Short mmCIF file of C-alpha atoms in Angstrom, two decimals:
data_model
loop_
_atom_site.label_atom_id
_atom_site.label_comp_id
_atom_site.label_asym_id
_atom_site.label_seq_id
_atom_site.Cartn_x
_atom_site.Cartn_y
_atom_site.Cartn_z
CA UNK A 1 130.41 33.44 56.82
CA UNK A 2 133.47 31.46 56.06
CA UNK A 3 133.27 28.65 52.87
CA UNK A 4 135.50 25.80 52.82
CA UNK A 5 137.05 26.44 49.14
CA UNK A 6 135.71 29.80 47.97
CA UNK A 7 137.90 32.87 48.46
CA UNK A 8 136.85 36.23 48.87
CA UNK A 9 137.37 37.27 45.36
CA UNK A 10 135.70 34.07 43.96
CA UNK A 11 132.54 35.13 46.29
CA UNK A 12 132.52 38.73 44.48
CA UNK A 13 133.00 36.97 40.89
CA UNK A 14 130.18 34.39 41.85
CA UNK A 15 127.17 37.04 42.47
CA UNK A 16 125.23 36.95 39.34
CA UNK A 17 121.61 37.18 38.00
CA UNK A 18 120.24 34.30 39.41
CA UNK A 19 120.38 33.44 42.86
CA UNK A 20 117.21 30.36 43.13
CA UNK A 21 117.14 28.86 46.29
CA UNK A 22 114.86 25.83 46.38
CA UNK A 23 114.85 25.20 50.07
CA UNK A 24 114.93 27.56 53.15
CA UNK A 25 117.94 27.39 54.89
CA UNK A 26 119.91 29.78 52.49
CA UNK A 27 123.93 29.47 53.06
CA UNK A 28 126.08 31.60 50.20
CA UNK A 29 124.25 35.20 50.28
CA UNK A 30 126.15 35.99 47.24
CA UNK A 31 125.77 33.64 44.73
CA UNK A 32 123.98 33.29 41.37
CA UNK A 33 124.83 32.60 37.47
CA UNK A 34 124.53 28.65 37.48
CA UNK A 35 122.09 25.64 35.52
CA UNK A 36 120.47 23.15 37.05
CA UNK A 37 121.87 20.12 37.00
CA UNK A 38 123.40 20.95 33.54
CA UNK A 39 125.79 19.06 31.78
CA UNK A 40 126.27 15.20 30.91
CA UNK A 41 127.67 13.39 32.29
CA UNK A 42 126.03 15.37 35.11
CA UNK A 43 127.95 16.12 38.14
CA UNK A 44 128.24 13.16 40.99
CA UNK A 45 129.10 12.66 44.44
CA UNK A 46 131.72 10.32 45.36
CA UNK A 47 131.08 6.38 46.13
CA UNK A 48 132.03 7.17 49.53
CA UNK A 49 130.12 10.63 49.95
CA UNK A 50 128.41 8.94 53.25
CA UNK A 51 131.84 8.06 54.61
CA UNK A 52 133.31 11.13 54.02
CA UNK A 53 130.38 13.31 55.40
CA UNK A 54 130.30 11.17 59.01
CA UNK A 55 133.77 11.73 59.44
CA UNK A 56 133.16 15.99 59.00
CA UNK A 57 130.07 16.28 60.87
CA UNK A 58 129.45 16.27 64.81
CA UNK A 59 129.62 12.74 66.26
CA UNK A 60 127.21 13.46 69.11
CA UNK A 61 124.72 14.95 66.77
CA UNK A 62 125.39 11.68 64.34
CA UNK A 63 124.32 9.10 67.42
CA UNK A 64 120.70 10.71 67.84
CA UNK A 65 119.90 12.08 64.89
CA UNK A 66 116.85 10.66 62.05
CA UNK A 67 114.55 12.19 59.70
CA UNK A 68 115.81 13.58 56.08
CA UNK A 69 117.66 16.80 54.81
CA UNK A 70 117.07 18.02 51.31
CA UNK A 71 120.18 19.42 49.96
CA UNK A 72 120.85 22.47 47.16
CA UNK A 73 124.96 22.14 46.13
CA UNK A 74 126.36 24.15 43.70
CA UNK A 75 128.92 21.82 41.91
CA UNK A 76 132.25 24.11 39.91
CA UNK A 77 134.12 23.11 36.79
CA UNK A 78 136.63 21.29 39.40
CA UNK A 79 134.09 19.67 41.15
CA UNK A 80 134.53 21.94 44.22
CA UNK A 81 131.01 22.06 46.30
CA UNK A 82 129.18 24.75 48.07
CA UNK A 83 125.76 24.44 50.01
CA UNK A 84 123.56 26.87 48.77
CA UNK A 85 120.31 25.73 50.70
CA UNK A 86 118.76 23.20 52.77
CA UNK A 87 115.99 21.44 54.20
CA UNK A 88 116.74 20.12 57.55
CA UNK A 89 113.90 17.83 58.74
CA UNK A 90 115.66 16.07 61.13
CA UNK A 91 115.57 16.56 64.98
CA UNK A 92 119.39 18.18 65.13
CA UNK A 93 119.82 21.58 63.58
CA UNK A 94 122.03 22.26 60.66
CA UNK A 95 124.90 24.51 63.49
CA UNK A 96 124.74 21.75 65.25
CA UNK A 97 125.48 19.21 62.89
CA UNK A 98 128.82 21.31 61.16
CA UNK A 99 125.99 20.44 57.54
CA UNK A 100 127.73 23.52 55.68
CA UNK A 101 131.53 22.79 56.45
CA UNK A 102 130.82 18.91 55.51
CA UNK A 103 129.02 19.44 52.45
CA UNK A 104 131.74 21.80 51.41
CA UNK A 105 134.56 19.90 52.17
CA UNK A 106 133.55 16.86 49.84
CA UNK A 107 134.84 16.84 46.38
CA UNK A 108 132.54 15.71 43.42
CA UNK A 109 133.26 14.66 39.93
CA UNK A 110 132.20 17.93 37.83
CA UNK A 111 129.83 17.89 34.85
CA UNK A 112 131.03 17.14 31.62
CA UNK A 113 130.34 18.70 28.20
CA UNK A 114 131.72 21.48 26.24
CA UNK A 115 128.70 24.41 26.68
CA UNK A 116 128.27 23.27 30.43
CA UNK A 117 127.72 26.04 33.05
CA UNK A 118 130.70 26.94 35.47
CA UNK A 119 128.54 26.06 38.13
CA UNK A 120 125.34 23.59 38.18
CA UNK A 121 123.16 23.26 41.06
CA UNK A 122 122.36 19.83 42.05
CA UNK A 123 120.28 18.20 44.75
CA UNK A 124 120.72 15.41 47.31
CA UNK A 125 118.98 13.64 49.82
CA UNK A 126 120.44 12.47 52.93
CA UNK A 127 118.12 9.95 55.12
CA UNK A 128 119.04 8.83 58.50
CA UNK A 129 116.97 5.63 59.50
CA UNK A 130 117.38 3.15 61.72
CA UNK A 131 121.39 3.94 62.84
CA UNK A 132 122.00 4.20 58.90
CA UNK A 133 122.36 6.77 56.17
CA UNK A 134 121.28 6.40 52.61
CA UNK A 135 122.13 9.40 50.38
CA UNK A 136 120.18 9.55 46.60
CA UNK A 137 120.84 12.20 43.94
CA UNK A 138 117.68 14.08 43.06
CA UNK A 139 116.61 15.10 39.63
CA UNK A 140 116.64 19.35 39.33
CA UNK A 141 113.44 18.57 37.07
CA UNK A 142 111.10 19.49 39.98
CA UNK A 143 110.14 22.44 38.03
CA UNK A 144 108.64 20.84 35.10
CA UNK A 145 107.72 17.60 37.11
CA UNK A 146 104.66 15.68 35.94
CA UNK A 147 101.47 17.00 38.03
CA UNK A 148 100.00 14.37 40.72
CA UNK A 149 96.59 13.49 39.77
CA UNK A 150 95.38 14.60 43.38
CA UNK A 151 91.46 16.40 42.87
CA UNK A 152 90.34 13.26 45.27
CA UNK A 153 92.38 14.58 48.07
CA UNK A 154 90.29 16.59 50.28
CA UNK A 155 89.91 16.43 54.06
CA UNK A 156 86.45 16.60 55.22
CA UNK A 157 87.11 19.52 58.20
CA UNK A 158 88.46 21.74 55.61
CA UNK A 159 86.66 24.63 54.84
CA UNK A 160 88.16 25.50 51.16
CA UNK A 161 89.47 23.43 48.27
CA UNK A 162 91.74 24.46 45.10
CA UNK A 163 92.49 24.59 41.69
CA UNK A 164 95.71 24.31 40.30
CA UNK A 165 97.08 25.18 36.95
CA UNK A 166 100.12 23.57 35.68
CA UNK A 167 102.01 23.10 32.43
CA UNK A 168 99.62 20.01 31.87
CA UNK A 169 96.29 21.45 32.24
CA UNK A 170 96.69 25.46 30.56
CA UNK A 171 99.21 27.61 28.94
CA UNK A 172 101.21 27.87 31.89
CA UNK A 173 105.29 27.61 30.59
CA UNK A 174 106.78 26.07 33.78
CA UNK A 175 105.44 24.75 36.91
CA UNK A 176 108.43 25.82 39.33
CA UNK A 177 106.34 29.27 40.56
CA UNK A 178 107.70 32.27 42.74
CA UNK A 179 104.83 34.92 42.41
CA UNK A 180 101.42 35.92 41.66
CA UNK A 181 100.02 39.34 41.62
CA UNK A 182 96.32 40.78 41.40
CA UNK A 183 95.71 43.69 39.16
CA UNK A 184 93.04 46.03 40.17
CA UNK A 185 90.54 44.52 37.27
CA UNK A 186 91.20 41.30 38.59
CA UNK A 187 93.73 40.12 36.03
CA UNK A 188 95.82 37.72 37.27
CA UNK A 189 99.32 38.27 36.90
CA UNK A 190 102.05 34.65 37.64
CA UNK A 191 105.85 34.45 37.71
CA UNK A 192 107.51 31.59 36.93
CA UNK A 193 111.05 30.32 36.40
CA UNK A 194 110.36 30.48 32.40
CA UNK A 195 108.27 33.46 31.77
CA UNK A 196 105.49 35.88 33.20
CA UNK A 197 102.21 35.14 32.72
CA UNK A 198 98.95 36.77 32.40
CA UNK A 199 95.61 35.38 32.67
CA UNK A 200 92.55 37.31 31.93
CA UNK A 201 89.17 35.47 31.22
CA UNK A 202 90.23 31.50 31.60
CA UNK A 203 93.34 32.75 28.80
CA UNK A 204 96.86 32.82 29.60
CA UNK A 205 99.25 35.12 27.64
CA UNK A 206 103.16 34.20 28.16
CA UNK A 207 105.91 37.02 28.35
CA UNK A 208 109.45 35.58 27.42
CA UNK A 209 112.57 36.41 25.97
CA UNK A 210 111.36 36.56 22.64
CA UNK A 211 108.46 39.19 23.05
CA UNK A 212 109.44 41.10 25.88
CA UNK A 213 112.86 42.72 27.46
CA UNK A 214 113.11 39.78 30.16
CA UNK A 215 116.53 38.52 30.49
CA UNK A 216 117.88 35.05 30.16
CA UNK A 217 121.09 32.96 30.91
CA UNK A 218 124.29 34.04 28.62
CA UNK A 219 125.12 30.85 27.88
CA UNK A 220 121.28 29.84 27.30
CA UNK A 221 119.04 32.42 25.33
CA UNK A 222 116.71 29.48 25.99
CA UNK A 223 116.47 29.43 29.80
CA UNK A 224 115.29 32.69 31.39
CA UNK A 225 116.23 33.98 34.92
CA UNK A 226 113.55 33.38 36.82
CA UNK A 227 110.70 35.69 38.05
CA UNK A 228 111.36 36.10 41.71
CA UNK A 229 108.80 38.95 42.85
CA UNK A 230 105.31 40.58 41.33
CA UNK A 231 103.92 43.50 42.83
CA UNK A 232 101.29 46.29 41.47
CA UNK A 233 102.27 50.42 42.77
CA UNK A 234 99.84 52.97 43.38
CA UNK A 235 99.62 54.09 39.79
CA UNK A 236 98.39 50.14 38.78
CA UNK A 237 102.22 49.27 36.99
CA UNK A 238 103.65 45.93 37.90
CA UNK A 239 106.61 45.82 38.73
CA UNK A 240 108.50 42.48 38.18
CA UNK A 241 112.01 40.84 39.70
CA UNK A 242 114.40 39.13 37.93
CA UNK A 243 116.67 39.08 40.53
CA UNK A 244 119.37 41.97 39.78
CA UNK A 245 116.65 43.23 36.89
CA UNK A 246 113.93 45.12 37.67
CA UNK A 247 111.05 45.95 35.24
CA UNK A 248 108.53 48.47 34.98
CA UNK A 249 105.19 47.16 32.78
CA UNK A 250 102.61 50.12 32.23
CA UNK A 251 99.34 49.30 30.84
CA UNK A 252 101.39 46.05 28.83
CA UNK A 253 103.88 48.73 27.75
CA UNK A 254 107.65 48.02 28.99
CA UNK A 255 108.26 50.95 30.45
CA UNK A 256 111.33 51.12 32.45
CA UNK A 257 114.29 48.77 33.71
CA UNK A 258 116.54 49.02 36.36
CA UNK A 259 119.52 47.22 37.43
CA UNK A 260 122.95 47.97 39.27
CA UNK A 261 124.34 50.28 36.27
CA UNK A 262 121.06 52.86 36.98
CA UNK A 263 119.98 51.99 40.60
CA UNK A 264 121.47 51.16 43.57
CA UNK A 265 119.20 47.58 43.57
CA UNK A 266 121.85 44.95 43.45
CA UNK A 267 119.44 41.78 43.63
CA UNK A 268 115.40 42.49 44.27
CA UNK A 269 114.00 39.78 47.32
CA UNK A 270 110.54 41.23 46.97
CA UNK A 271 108.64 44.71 46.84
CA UNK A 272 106.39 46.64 49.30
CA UNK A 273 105.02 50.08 49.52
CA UNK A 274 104.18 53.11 51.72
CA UNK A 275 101.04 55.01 52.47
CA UNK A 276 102.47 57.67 49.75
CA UNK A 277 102.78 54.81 47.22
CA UNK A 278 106.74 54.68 47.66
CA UNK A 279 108.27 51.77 46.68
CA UNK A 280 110.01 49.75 48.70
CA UNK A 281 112.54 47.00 47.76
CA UNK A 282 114.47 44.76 50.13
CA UNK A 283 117.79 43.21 49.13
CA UNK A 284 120.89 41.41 50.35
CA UNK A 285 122.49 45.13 50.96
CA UNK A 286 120.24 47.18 52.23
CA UNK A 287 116.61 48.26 51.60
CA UNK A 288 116.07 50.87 48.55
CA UNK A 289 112.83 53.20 48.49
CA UNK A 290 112.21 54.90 45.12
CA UNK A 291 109.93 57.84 45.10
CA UNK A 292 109.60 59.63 41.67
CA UNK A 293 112.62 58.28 39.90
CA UNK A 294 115.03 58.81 42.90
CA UNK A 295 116.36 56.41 45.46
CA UNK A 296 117.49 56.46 48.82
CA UNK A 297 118.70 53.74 50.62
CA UNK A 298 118.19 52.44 54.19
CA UNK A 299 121.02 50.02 55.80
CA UNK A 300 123.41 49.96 58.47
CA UNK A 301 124.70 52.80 58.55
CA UNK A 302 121.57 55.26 58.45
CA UNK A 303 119.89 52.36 61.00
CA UNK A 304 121.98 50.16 63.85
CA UNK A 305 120.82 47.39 61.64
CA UNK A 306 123.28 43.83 62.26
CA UNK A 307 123.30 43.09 58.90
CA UNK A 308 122.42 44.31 55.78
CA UNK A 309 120.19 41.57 53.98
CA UNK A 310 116.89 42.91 54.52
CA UNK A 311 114.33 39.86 54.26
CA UNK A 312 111.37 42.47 54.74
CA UNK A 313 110.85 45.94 55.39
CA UNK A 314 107.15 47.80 55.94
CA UNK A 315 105.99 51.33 56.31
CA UNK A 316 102.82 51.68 58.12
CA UNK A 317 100.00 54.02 58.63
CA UNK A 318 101.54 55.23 61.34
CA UNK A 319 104.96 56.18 59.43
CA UNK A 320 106.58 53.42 61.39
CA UNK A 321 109.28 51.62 59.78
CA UNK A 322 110.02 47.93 60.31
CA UNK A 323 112.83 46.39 59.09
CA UNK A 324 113.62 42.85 59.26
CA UNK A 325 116.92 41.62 58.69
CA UNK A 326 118.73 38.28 58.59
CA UNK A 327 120.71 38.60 61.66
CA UNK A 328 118.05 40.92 64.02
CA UNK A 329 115.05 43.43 63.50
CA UNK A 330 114.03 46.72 64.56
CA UNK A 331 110.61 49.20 64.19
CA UNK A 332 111.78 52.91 63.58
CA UNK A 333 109.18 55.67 64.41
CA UNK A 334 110.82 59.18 63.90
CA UNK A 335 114.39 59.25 65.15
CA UNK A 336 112.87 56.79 68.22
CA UNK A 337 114.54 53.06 67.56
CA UNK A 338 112.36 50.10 69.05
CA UNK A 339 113.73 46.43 69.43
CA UNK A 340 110.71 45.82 72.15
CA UNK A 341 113.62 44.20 74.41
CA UNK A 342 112.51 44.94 77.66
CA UNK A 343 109.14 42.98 76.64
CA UNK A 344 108.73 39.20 76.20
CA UNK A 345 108.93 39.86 72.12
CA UNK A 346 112.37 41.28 71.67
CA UNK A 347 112.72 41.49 67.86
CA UNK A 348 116.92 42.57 68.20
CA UNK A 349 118.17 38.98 67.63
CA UNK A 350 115.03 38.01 65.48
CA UNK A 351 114.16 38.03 62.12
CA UNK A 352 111.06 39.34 60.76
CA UNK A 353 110.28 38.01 57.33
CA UNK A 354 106.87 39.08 56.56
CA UNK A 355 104.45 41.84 57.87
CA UNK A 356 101.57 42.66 56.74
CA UNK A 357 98.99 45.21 58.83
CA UNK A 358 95.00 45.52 58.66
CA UNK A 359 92.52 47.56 58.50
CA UNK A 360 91.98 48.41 62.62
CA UNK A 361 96.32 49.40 62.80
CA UNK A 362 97.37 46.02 63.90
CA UNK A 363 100.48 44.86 62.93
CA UNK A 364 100.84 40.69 61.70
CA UNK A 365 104.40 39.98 61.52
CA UNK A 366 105.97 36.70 60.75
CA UNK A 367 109.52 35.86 62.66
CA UNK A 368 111.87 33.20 63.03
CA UNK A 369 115.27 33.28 64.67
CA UNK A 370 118.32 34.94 63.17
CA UNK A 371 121.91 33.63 63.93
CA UNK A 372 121.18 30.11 62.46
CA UNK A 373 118.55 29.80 65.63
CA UNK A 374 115.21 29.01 64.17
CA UNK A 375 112.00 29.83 66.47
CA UNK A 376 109.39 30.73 64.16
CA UNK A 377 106.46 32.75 65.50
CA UNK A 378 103.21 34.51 64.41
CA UNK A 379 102.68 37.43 66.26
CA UNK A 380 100.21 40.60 66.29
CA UNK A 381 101.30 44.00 67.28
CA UNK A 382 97.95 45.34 68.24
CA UNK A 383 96.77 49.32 68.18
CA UNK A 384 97.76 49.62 71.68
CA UNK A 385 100.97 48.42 71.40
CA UNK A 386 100.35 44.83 72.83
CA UNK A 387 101.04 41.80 71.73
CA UNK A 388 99.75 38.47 70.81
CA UNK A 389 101.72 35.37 69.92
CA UNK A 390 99.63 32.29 67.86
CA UNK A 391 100.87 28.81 67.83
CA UNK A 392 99.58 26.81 65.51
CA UNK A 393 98.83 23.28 67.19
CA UNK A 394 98.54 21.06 64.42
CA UNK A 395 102.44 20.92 63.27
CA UNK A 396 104.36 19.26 65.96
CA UNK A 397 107.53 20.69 64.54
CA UNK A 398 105.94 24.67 65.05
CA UNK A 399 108.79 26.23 66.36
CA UNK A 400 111.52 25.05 63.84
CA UNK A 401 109.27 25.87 60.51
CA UNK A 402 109.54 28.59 58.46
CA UNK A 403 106.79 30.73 56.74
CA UNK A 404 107.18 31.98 53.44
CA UNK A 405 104.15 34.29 52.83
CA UNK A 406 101.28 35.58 55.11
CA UNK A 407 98.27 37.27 53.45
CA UNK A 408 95.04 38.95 55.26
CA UNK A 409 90.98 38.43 54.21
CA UNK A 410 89.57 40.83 56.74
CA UNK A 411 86.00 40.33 55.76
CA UNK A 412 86.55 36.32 56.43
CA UNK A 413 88.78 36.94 59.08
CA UNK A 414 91.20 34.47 57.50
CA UNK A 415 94.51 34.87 57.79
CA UNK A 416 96.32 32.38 55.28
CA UNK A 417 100.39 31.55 55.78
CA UNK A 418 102.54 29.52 53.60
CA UNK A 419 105.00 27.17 55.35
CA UNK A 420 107.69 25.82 53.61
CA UNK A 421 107.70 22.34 53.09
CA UNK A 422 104.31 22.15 55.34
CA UNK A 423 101.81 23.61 52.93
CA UNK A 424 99.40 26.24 54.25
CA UNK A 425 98.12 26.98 57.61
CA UNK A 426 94.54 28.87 57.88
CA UNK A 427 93.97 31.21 61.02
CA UNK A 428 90.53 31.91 61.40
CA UNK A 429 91.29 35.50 63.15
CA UNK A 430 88.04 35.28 65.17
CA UNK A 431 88.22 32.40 66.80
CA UNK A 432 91.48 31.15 67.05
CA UNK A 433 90.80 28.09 65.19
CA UNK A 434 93.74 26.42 62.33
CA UNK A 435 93.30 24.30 59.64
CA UNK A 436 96.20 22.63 57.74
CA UNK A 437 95.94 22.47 54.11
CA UNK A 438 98.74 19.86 52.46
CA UNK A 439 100.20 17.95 49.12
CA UNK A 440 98.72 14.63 51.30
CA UNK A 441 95.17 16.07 52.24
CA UNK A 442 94.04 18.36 50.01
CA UNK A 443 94.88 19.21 46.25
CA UNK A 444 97.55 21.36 46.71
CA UNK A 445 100.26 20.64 43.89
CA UNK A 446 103.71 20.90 46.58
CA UNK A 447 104.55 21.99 50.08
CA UNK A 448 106.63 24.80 48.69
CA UNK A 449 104.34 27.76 48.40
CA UNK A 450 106.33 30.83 47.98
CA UNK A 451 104.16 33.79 47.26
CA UNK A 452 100.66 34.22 48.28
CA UNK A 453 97.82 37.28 47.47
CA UNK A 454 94.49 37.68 47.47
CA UNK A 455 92.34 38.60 44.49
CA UNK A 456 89.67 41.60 44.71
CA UNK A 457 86.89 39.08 45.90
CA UNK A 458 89.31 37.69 48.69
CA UNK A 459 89.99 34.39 47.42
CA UNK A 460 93.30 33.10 47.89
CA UNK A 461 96.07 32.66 44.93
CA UNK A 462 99.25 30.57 45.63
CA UNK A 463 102.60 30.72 43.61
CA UNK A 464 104.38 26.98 44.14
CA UNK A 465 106.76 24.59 43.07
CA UNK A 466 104.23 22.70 41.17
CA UNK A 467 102.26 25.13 39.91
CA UNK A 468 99.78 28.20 40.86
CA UNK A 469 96.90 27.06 42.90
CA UNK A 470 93.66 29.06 43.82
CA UNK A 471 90.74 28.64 45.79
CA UNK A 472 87.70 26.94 43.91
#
């Protein structure tokens, strides 16, 4: 992937500890160690930004194209940009439209200040209405943005409503979210961008820098790296994601921590784990099991894998292997390699970002198109090696969305999936039937839901942008 202004050696130097994309079109793989929106005066586009972005992008794509795209720019001391992510809502894609090479190739007046970040992220909003565009800086707040008042919202077809906790209502430190976890008491476990908490009987306990090993920003003691993945192993220890830390809490007790100097984990996307209670961690260079204190690592060159950032990878019961990556998946069974591309569902070219299996040996897998093509899809890999695809008729847009999280209550035969910047979908499993849970018909706190799980008495927890939400 080229970048308009970085050089190679500026890409290796950029790769830090925290890499927090807020929408989900990601652009620099290897990027972290910035503020948000830091500085003052804070960094600003030029008075000519629309101008200068017509003249880089696609003309044909500029003469039909409307709807909005939410932008993520990381801004340098220079005022050199760099898209990080994006939110493309509009009815040309982001290839199409040249969005990284023009966003890139406009120069912004940097932040001022003398403890100011190197790099700040900063957000824009591009709208194209009526044969016009209208650009507005957004505020990086969003994390700590003052709750809606929505507990009227509720559409009368739904079947489930929710409770949200935010910084306004309980103990919670930030509302900006990334992950929830379920212990096997039932203690609740959250991960936000400032601090892991725990909630056990209606209390919240907070985990920072000051009484834990969590790690925060050099420059900022203050501001901690966000949590970016919970999970609970076999043996009932949580183990938590900073990003390039990893930490190992047994029974409350810090226990271990891992990062690039003692593993070969070099930035954590999310865990999962085998039959044998293996962990499993996918990252932006290759996927890393540890089994008893040793790793081994599985990438391109012990699998014909097209790229190395693993967005998911799953061991079955069946010691079947899938791997998703970001450019093209595969399922491994022995020394057998299956893309299924003599079938309908070729997986080579697609990317398989979550996959979950129940109780009967069915696979659930959650894909989208790699190569910058997006064609999301819900699919089921059935016990006899069939499949099933599910589209979900009440977003008109189906195809082009992304899901963020799927999660499984067999005994309801619900299948819950978060969409980004949709809300959540419900699947009732049995008969085929969706509802469409959203910020504008229900009480959901934001559209950005990226981590879901189910509790031990299958009701539905929700890590989001504005908060966590659960099922009432």
């Amino acid at each position: 992937m080229k970048h308009f202004f970085l050089t190679a050696a500026l890409l290796l130097l950029f790769f830090s500890a925290k890499a927090q994309y807020l929408y989900p079109e990601h652009y620099l793989e290897n990027v972290s160690s910035f503020c948000l929106d830091c500085g003052e005066p804070k960094a600003m586009p030029p008075e000519n930004f629309p101008q200068q972005f017509m003249m880089m992008v696609d003309d044909n794509a500029l003469k039909r194209i409307k709807g909005d795209i939410y932008l993520q720019i990381l801004i340098d001391s220079t005022g050199h940009a760099a898209l990080l992510s994006a939110d493309n809502q509009t009815n040309v894609s982001s290839k199409k439209l040249k969005l990284e090479q023009a966003i890139n190739s406009i120069q912004w007046t940097p932040a001022g200040g003398e403890d100011v970040a190197k790099y700040q992220s900063v957000q824009l909003l591009i709208q194209f209405q009526d044969d016009m565009m209208y650009t507005r800086r957004l505020s990086m707040t969003m994390g700590d943005k003052e709750p809606v008042d929505s507990k009227n919202r509720h559409d009368k077809s739904h079947t489930h409503t929710f409770k949200v906790y935010n910084t306004a209502n309980s103990s919670l430190p930030w509302n900006m979210s990334r992950a929830v976890a379920i212990d096997a008491s039932g203690v609740v476990w959250m991960g936000t961008d400032q601090g892991l908490v725990r909630m056990q009987n209606g209390g919240m306990y907070v985990f920072n820098q000051e009484n834990s090993p969590l790690t925060s920003y050099p420059r900022n003691k203050k501001d901690l790296h966000a949590i970016m993945a919970l999970d609970f192993d076999s043996k009932g220890r949580l183990w938590i994601s900073q990003g390039y830390d990893l930490f190992l809490l047994d029974n409350e007790k810090w226990w271990k921590y891992f990062n690039k100097s003692n593993s070969p984990v070099n930035w954590c996307t999310g865990f999962n784990y085998d039959k044998q209670g293996n962990l499993w961690v996918p990252t932006f260079h290759g996927a890393h099991r540890y089994d008893n204190g040793s790793w081994t690592t599985v990438d391109s060159t012990t699998h014909p894998l097209p790229s190395n950032n693993i967005m998911a990878i799953y061991a079955d019961s069946r010691n079947r292997l899938w791997i998703g990556s970001s450019k093209g998946s595969l399922m491994a069974e022995g020394d057998k390699l299956e893309t299924f591309e003599d079938t309908p569902y070729s997986i080579k070219e697609k990317t398989l970002s979550n996959i979950l299996e129940d109780g009967k040996g069915n696979i659930w897998l959650a894909i989208y198109g790699a190569n910058d093509e997006p064609n999301t899809a819900l699919m089921l890999y059935d016990n006899e090696g069939r499949w099933h695809e599910y589209i979900c008729p009440l977003i008109r847009k189906w195809r082009t969305e992304t899901i963020s999280d799927i999660a499984l209550n067999e005994k309801n035969n619900e299948l819950w999936i978060s969409v980004y910047h949709i809300g959540l979908l419900l699947f009732h499993t049995d008969t085929e039937e969706w509802e469409l849970y959203t910020p504008d018909n229900s009480n959901l706190p934001d559209a950005y839901i990226e981590d879901i799980e189910l509790d031990n008495n299958g009701k539905l927890w929700g890590a989001t942008f504005g908060g966590i939400v659960t099922e009432e």
